[in-house]
PDB file of C-alpha atoms in Angstrom:
ATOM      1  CA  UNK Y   1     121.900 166.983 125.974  1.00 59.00           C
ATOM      2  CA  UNK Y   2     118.278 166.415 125.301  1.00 69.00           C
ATOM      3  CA  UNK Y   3     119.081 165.323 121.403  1.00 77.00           C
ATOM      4  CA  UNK Y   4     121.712 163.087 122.815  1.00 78.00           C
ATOM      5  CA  UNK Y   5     118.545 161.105 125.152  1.00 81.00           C
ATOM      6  CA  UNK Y   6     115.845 161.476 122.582  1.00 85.00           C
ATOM      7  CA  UNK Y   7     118.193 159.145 120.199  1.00 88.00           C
ATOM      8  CA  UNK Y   8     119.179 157.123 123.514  1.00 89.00           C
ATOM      9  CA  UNK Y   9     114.993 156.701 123.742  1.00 89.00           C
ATOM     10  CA  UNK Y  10     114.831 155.921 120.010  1.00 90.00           C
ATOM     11  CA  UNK Y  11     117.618 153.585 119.713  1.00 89.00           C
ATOM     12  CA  UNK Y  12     117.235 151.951 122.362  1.00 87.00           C
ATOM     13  CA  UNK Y  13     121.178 151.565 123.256  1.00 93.00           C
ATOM     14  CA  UNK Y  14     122.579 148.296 125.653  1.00 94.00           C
ATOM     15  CA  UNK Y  15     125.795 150.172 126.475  1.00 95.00           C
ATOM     16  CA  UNK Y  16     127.209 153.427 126.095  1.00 95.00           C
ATOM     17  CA  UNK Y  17     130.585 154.120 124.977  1.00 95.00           C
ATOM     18  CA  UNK Y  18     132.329 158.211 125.941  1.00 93.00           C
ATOM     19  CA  UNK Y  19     135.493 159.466 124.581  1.00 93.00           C
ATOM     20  CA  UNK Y  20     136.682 161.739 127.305  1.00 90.00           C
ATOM     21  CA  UNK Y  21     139.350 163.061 125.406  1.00 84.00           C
ATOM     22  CA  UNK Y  22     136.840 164.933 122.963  1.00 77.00           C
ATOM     23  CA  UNK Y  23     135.064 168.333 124.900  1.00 80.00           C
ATOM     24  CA  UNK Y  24     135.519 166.681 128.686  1.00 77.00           C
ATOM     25  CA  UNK Y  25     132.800 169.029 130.313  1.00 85.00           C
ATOM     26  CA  UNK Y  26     130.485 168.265 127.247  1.00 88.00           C
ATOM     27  CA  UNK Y  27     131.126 164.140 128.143  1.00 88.00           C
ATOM     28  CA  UNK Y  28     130.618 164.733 131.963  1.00 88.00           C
ATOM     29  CA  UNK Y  29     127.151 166.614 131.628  1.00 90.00           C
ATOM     30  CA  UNK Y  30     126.152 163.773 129.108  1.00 90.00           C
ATOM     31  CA  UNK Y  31     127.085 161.352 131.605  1.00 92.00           C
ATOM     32  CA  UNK Y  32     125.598 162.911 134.626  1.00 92.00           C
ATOM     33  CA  UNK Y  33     121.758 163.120 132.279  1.00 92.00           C
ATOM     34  CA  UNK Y  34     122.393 159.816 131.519  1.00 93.00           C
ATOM     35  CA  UNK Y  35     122.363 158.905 135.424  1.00 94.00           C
ATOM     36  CA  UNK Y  36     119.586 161.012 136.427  1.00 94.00           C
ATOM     37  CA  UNK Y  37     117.272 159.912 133.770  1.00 92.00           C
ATOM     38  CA  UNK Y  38     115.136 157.611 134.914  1.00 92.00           C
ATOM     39  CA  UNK Y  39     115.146 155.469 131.649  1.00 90.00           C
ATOM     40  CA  UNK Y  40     119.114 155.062 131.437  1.00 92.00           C
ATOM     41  CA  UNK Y  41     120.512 155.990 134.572  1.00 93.00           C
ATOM     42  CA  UNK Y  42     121.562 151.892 135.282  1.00 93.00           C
ATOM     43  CA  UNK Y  43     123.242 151.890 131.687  1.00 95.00           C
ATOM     44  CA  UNK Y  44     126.185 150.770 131.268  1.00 96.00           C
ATOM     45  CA  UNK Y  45     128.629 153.398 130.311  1.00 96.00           C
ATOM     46  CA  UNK Y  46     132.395 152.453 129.021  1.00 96.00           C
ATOM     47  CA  UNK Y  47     134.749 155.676 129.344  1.00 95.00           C
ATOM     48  CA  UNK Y  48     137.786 156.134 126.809  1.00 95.00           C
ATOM     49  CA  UNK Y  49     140.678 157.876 127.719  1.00 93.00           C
ATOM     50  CA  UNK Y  50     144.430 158.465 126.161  1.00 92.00           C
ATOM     51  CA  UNK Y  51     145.334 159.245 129.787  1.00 86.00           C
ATOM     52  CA  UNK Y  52     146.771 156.772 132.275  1.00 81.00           C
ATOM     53  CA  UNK Y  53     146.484 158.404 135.566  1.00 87.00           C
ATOM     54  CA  UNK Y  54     144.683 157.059 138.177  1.00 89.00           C
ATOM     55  CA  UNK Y  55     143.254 160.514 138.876  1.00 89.00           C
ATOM     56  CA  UNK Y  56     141.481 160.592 135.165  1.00 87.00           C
ATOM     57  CA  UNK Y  57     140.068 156.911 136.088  1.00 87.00           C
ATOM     58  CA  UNK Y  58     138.893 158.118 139.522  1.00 91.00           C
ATOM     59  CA  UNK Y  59     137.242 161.328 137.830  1.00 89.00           C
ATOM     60  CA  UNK Y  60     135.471 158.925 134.918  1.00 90.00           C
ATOM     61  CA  UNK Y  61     133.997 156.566 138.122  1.00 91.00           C
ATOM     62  CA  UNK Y  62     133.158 159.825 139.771  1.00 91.00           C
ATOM     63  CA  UNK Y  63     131.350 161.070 136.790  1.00 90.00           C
ATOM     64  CA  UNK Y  64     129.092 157.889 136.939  1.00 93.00           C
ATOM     65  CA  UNK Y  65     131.269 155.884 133.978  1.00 94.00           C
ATOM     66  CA  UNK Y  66     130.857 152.169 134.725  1.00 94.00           C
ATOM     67  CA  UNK Y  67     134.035 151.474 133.109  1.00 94.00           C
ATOM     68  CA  UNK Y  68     137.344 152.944 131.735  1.00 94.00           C
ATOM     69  CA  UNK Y  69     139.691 151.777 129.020  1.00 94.00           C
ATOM     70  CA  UNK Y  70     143.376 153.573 127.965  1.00 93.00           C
ATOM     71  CA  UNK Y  71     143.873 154.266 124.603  1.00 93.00           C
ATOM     72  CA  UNK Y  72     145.542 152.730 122.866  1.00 94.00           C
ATOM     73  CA  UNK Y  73     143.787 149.154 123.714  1.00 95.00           C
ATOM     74  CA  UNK Y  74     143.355 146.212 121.686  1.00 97.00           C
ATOM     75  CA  UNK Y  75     140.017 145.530 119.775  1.00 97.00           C
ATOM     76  CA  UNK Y  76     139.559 142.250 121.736  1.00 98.00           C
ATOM     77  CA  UNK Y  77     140.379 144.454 125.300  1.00 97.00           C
ATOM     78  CA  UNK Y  78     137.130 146.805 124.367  1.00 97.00           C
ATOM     79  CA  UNK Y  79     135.019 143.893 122.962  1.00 97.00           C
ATOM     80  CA  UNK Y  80     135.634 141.659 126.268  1.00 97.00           C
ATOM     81  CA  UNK Y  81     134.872 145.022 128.538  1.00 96.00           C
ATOM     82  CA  UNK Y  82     131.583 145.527 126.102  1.00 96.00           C
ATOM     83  CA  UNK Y  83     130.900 142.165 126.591  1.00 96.00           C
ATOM     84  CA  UNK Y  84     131.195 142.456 130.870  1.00 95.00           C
ATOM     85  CA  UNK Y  85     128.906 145.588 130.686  1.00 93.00           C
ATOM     86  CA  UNK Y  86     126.023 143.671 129.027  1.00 92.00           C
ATOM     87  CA  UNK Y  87     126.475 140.808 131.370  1.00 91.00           C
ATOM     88  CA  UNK Y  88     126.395 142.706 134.210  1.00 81.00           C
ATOM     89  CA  UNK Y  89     123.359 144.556 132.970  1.00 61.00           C
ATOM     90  CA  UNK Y  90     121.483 141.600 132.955  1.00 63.00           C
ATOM     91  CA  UNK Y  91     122.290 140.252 135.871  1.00 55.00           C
TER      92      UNK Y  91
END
């Protein structure tokens, strides 16, 4: 986890983009230091999933993801979403 925010700090990301189909616990615990660091925790974080349930959405808003998108999606889909978290950040 602490690699993961000391290349956050280095990079200096805009947005944040989670597969939660790869290692789920490993993606929630990122998520939650995200939030509770006090450099990142209003990031924007988009969520990808290949499931469709409402109850995988409700878990990835739970989990503190800002946003979810269902694989498959089109290109344009994630670049409009990507586009909504950065406005939204600076607003």
């Amino acid at each position: 986890m602490g690699l993961a925010l000391d290349r956050m700090r280095s990079h200096g990301p805009d947005v944040v983009v989670v597969d939660l189909d790869d290692a789920a616990e490993e993606v929630a615990r990122t998520i939650q230091a995200i939030r509770a660091d006090k450099d990142f925790f209003q990031l924007p974080i988009i969520a990808l999933t290949g499931h469709a349930s409402k109850d995988v959405v409700l878990k990835a808003a739970r989990m503190g993801a800002s946003d979810v998108l269902v694989k498959p999606f089109p290109l344009k889909q994630f670049h409009d979403r990507v586009l909504a978290a950065l406005s939204r950040d600076e607003a």
